[in-house]
Coordinates of C-alpha atoms and ligand atoms in Angstrom, one line a residue:
X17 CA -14.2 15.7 13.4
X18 CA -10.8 16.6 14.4
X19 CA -7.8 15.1 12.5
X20 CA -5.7 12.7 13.7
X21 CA -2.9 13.6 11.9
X22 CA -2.9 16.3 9.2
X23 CA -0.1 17.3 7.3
X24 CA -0.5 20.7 5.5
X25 CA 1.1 21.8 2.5
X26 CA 4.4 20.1 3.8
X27 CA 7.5 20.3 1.6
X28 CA 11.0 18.7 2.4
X29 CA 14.0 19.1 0.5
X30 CA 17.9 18.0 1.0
X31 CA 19.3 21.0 -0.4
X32 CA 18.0 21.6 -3.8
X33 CA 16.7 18.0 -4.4
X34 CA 13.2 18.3 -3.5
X35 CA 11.8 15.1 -2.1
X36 CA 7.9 16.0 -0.7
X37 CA 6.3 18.4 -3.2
X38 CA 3.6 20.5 -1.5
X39 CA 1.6 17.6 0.2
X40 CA -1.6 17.7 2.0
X41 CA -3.4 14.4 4.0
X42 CA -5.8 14.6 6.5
X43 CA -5.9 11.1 8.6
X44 CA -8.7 10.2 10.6
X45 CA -8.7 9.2 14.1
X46 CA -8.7 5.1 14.0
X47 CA -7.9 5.9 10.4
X48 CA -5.0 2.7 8.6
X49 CA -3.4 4.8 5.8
X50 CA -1.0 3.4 3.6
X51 CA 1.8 5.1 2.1
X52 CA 2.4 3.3 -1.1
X53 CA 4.9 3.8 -3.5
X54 CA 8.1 2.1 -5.4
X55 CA 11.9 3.0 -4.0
X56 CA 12.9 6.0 -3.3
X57 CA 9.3 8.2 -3.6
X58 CA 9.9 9.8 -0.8
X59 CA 7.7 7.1 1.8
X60 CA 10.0 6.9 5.0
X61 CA 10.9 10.8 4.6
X62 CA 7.8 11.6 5.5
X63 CA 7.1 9.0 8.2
X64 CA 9.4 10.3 9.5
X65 CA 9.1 14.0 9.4
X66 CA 6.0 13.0 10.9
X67 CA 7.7 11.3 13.9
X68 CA 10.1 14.6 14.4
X69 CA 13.2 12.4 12.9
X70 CA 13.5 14.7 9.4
X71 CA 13.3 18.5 9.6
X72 CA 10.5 20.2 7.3
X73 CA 11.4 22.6 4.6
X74 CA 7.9 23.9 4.7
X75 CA 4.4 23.4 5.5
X76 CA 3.0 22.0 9.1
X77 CA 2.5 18.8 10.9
X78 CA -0.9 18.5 13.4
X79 CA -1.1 15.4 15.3
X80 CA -4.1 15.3 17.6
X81 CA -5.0 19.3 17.2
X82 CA -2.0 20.7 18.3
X83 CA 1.1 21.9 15.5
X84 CA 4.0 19.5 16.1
X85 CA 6.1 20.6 13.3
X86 CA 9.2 21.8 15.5
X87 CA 8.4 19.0 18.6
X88 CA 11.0 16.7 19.8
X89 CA 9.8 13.3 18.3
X90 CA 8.7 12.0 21.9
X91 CA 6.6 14.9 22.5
X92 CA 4.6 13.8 20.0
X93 CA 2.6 11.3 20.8
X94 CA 3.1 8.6 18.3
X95 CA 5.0 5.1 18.5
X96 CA 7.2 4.2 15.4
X97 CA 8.3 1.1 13.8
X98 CA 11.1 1.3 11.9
X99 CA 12.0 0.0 8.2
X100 CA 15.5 -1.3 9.8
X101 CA 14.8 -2.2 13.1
X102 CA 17.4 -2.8 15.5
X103 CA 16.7 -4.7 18.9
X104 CA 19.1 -4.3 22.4
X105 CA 21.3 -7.6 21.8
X106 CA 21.9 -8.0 25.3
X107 CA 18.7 -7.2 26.9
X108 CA 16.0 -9.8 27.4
X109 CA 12.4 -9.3 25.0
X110 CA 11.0 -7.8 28.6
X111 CA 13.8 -5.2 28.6
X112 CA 13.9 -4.4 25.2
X113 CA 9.8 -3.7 25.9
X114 CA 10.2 -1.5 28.6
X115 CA 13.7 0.9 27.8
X116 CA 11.4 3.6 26.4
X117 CA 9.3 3.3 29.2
X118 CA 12.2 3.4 31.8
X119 CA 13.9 6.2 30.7
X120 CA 10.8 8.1 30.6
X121 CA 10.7 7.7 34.1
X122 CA 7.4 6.0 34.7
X123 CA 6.2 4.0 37.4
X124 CA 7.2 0.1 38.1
X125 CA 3.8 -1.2 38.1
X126 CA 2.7 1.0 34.9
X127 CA 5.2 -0.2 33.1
X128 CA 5.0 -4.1 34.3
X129 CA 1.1 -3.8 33.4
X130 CA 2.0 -2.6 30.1
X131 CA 4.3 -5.0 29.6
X132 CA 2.1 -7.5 30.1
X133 CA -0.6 -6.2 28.0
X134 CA 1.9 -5.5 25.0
X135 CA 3.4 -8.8 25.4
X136 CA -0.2 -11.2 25.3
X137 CA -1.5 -8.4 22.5
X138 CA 1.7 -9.7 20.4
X139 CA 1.8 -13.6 21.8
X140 CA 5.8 -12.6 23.3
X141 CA 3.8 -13.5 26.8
X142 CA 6.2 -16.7 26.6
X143 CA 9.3 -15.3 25.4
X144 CA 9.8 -12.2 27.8
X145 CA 13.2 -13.6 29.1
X146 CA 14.5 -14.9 26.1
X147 CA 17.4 -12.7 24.2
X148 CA 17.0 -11.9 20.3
X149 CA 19.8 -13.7 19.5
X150 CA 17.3 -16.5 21.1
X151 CA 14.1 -15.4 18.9
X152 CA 13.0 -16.1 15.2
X153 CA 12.6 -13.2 12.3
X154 CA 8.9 -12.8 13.0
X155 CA 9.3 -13.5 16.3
X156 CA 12.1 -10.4 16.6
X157 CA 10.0 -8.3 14.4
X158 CA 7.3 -8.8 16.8
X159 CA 9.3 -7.4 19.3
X160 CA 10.3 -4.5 17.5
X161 CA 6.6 -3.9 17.0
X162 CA 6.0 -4.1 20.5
X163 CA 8.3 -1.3 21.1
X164 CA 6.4 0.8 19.5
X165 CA 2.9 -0.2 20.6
X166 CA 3.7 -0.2 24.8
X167 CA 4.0 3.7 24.8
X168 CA 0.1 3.4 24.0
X169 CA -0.1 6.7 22.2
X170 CA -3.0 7.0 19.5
X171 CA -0.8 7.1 16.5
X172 CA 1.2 4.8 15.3
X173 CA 3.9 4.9 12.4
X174 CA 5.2 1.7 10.7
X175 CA 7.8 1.6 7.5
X176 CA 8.0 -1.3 6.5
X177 CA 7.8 -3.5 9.1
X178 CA 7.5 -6.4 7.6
X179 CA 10.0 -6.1 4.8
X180 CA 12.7 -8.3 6.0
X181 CA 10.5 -11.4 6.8
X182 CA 9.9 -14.4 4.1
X183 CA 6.6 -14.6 2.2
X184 CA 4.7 -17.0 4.8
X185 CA 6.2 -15.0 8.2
X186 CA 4.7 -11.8 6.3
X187 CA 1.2 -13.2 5.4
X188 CA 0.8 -14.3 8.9
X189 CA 2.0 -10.9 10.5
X190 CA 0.1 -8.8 7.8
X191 CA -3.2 -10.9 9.5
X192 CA -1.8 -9.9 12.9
X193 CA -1.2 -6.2 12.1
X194 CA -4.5 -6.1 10.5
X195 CA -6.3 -7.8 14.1
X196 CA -3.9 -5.3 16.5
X197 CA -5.8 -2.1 14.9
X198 CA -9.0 -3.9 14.9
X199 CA -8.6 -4.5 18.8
X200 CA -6.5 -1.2 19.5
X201 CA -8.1 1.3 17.4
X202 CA -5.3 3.8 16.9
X203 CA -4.5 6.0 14.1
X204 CA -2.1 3.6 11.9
X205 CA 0.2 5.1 9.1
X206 CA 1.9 2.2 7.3
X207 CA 4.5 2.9 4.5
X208 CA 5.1 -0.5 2.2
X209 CA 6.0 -1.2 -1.9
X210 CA 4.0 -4.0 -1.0
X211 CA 0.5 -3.9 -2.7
X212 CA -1.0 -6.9 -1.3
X213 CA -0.3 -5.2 2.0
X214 CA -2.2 -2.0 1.2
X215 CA -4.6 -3.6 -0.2
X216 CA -5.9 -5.9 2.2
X217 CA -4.9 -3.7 5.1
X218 CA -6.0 -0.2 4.6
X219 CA -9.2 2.3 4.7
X220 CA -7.0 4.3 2.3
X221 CA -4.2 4.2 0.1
X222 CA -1.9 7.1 -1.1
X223 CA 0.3 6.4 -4.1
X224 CA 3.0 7.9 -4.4
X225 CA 5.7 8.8 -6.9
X226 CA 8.5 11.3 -6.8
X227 CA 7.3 12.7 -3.6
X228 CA 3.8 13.3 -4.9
X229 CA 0.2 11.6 -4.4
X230 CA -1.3 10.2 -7.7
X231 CA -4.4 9.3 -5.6
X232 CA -5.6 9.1 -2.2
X233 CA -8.5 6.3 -2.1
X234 CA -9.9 3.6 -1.1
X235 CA -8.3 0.0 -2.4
X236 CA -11.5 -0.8 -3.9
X237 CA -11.5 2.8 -5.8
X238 CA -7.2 2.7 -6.7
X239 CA -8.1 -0.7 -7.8
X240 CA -11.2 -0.4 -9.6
X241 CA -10.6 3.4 -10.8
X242 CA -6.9 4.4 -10.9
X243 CA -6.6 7.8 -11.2
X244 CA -4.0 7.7 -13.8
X245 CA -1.3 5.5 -15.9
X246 CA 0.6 5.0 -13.6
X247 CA -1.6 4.0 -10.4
X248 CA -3.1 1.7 -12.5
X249 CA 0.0 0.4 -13.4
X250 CA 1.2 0.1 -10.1
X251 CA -2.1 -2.1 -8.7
X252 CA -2.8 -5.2 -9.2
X253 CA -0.6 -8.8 -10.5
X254 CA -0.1 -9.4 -13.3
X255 CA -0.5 -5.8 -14.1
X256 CA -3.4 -4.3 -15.7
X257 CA -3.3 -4.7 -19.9
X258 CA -3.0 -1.3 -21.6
X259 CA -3.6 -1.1 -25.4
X260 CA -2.8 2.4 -27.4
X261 CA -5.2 3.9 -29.7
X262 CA -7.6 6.6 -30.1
X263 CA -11.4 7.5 -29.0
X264 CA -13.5 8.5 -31.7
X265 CA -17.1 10.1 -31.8
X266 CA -19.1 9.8 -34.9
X267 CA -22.9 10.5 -34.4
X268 CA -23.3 7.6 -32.0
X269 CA -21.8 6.8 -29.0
X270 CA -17.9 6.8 -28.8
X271 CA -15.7 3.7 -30.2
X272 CA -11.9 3.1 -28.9
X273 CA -10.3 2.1 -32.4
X274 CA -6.6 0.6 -32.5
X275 CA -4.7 -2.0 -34.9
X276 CA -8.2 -3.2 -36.3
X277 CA -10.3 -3.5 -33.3
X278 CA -13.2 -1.0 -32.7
X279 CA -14.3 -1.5 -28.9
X280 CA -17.9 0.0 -28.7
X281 CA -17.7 2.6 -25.5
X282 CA -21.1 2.6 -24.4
X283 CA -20.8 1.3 -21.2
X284 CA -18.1 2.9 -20.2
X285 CA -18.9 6.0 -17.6
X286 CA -16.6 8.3 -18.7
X287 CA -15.9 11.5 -16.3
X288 CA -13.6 13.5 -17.9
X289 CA -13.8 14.9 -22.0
X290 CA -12.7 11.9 -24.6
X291 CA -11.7 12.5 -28.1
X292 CA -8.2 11.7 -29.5
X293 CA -5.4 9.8 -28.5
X294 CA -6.1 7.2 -25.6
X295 CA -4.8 4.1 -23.7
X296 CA -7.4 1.4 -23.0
X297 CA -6.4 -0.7 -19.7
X298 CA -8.3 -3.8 -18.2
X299 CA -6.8 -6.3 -15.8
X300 CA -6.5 -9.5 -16.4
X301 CA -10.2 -10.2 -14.5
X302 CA -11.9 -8.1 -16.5
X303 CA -11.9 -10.1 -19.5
X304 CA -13.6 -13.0 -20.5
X305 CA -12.2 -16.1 -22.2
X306 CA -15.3 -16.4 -25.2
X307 CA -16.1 -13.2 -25.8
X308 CA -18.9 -13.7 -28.5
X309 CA -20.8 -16.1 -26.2
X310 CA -21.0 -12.9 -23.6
X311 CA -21.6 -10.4 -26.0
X312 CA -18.4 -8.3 -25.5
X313 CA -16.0 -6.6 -27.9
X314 CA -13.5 -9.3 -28.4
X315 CA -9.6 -8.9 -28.7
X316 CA -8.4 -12.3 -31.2
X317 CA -5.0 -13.8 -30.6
X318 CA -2.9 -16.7 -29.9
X319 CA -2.3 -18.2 -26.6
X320 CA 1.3 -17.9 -25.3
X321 CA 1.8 -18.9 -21.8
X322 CA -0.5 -20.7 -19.6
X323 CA 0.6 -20.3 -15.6
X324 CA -1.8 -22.1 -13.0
X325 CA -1.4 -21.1 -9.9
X326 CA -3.9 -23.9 -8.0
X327 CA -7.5 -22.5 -8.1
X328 CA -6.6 -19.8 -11.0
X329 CA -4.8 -19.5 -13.8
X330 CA -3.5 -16.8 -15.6
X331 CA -3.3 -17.6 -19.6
X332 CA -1.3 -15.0 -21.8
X333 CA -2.4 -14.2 -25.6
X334 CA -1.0 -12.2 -28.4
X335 CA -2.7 -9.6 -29.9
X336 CA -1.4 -7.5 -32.5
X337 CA 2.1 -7.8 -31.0
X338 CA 1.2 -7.5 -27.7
X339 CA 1.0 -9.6 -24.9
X340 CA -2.1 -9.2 -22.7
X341 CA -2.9 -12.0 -19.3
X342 CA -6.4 -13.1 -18.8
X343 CA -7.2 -14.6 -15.6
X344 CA -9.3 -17.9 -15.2
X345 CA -10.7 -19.9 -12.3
X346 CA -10.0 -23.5 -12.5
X347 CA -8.2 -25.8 -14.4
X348 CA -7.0 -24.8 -17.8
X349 CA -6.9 -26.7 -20.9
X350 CA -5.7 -24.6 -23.3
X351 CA -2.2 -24.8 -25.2
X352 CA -0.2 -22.6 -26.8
X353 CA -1.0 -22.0 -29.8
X354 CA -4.7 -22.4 -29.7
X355 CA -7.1 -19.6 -30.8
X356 CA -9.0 -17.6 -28.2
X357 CA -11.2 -14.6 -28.7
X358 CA -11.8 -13.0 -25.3
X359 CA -14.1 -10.3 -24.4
X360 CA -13.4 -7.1 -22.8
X361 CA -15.7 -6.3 -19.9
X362 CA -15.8 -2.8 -21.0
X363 CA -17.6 -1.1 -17.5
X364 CA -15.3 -2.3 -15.7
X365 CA -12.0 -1.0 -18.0
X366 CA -10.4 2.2 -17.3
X367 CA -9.5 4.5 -20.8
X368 CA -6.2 7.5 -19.8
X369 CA -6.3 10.3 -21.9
X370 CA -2.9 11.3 -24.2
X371 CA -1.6 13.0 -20.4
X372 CA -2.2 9.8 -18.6
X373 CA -5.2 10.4 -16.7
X374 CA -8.5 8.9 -16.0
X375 CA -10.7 9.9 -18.6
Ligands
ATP5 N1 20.0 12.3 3.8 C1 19.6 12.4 2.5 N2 20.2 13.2 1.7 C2 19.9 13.4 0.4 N3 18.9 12.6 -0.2 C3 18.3 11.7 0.6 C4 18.6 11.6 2.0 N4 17.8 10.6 2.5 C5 17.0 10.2 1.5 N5 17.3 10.9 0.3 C6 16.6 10.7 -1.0 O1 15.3 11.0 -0.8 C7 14.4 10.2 -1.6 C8 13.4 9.6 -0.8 O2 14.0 8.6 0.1 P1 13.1 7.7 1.1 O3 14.0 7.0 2.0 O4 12.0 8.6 1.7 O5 12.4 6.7 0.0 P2 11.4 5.5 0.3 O6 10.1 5.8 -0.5 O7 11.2 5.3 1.8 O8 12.1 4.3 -0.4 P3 12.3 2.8 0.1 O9 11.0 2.1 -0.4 O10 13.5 2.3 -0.7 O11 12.5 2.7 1.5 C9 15.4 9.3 -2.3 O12 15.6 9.7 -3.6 C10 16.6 9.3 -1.5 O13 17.8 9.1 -2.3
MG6 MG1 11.8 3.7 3.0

């Protein structure tokens, strides 16, 4: 099948800072890929590269089959939704729908119909006359999305989109964005820091740091098998425990040894080679709060810090100076203080080798 987008060995620099290294991604058509990635990775550089805003060093850009690299961006055939947007002040939601459409010159009815279609697709069907000024911060932003998706191209590019809304606003809009591709089917590339976002909303993730991809995956896989250190640092709240040691191999099967505990490795399916140095990492759902009644290796310590957070809680313990987070369902009645021994779910933990990858 052909690409929807496919981005091929692409490099971009400013100067001699080099922000894309050498990066390859084929997305599929109706494909939602998330670019995610902390500040300044390199995200909206190549969103927008990929929209015909940023110049390439190297490499090429194929939407749809054809090489765009050197396109003006509205020959491209994508709609973009910017990290910053900014509305027309003085032009009325309809107006502010249809400007792209009128200066490209196409016909009154076309552009009513989409409109109209834009407008009930985003619930603005009531609002078409009011002014932003008039409009709340979701409201606006769905506006600004709108923009975007009445040029009814097959690819769409959003950075960000919801970053400047509060936490409810964004829930509800995630749900939205999430129900607009299910209904619309385009291509979506969405660039976000927000992991809850790329979690629930794409086929596939790509971390990235310093203008490189640590994995390409599905959420399930980046959050169940992170590629290295620092993807599985990156996924999941609170973030996944890590505890340093080493991985040794007698006759038997291998043991993960560190500050007195010897974690049998047995059950762990190990893909890459696993002796020496190593970080063990488990999140805080992976273990279990009485370890010896499920039969798993148990990590001792004192409880520190209980948080509930209405159907869970998360309960942090001490362990040999550390402080690792075990998450529970239901109410919690554990102090600080008291004595826990939980168990380590060991097929489901994740071991890094002394480079940081997946072992
Ligand atoms: N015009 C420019 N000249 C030089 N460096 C730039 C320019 N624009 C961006 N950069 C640098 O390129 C890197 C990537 O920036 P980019 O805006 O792509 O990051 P981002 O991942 O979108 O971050 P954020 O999450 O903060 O939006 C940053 O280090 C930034 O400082
Ligand atoms: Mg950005």
């Amino acid at each position: 099948m052909q690409s929807a987008v496919s981005i091929k060995d692409l490099k971009i620099a400013y100067g001699d800072h080099s922000v894309i290294e050498k990066m390859s991604i084929d997305i599929a058509p109706r494909e939602f890929l998330v670019l995610l990635g902390p500040s300044g990775c390199g995200k909206s550089t190549l969103l927008n590269a990929i929209a015909g805003l940023q110049d390439i060093t190297a490499g090429e850009i194929w939407i749809s089959g054809k090489n765009v690299s050197w396109e003006e961006p509205k020959d491209r055939g994508i709609g973009m939704v910017f990290q910053s947007y900014a509305l027309y002040p003085r032009m009325s939601v309809r107006k502010n729908l249809s400007f792209g459409l009128r200066v490209a010159g196409l016909p009154k009815t076309e552009i009513e119909a989409r409109v109209a279609r834009t407008a009930a697709l985003l619930h603005l069907d009531k609002l078409l006359d009011r002014r932003p000024a008039e409009l709340s911060g979701g409201q606006r932003q769905r506006v600004a999305i709108g923009r975007a998706l009445v040029r009814e191209v097959d690819v769409f590019l959003f950075d960000e989109p919801l970053s400047n809304l509060d936490a409810k606003l964004r829930n509800e809009l995630r749900v939205e964005i999430k129900k607009l591709h299910q209904n619309l089917g385009n291509t979506m590339i969405y660039v976000t820091h927000d992991q809850v976002e790329a979690l629930t909303l794409a086929d596939r993730i790509a971390i990235m740091r310093d203008g490189v991809i640590q994995q390409l995956a599905s959420p399930a896989e980046i959050y169940h098998r992170p590629a290295n250190l620092f993807v599985a640092g990156f996924i999941g709240a609170p973030a996944m425990n890590f505890i340093e040691g080493r991985i040794e191999r007698g006759n038997g099967s291998p043991v993960f040894l560190s500050n007195g505990l010897a974690v049998d490795l047995s059950g762990y399916s190990f893909q890459a080679a696993s002796d020496g140095p190593a970080t063990l990492g488990f999140r805080p759902d992976h273990l279990v709060l009485d370890g010896a009644a499920s039969r798993l290796p148990t990590i001792p310590g004192h409880v520190s810090v209980v948080e509930p957070m209405g159907s869970e809680a998360v309960l942090w313990f001490d362990w040999a100076g550390q402080s690792l987070s075990l998450r529970l369902m239901g109410e919690v009645t554990l102090q600080p203080g008291d004595t826990v021994a939980p168990g380590v779910d060991i097929a489901k933990a994740s071991l890094f080798g002394a480079d940081g990858s997946r072992l």
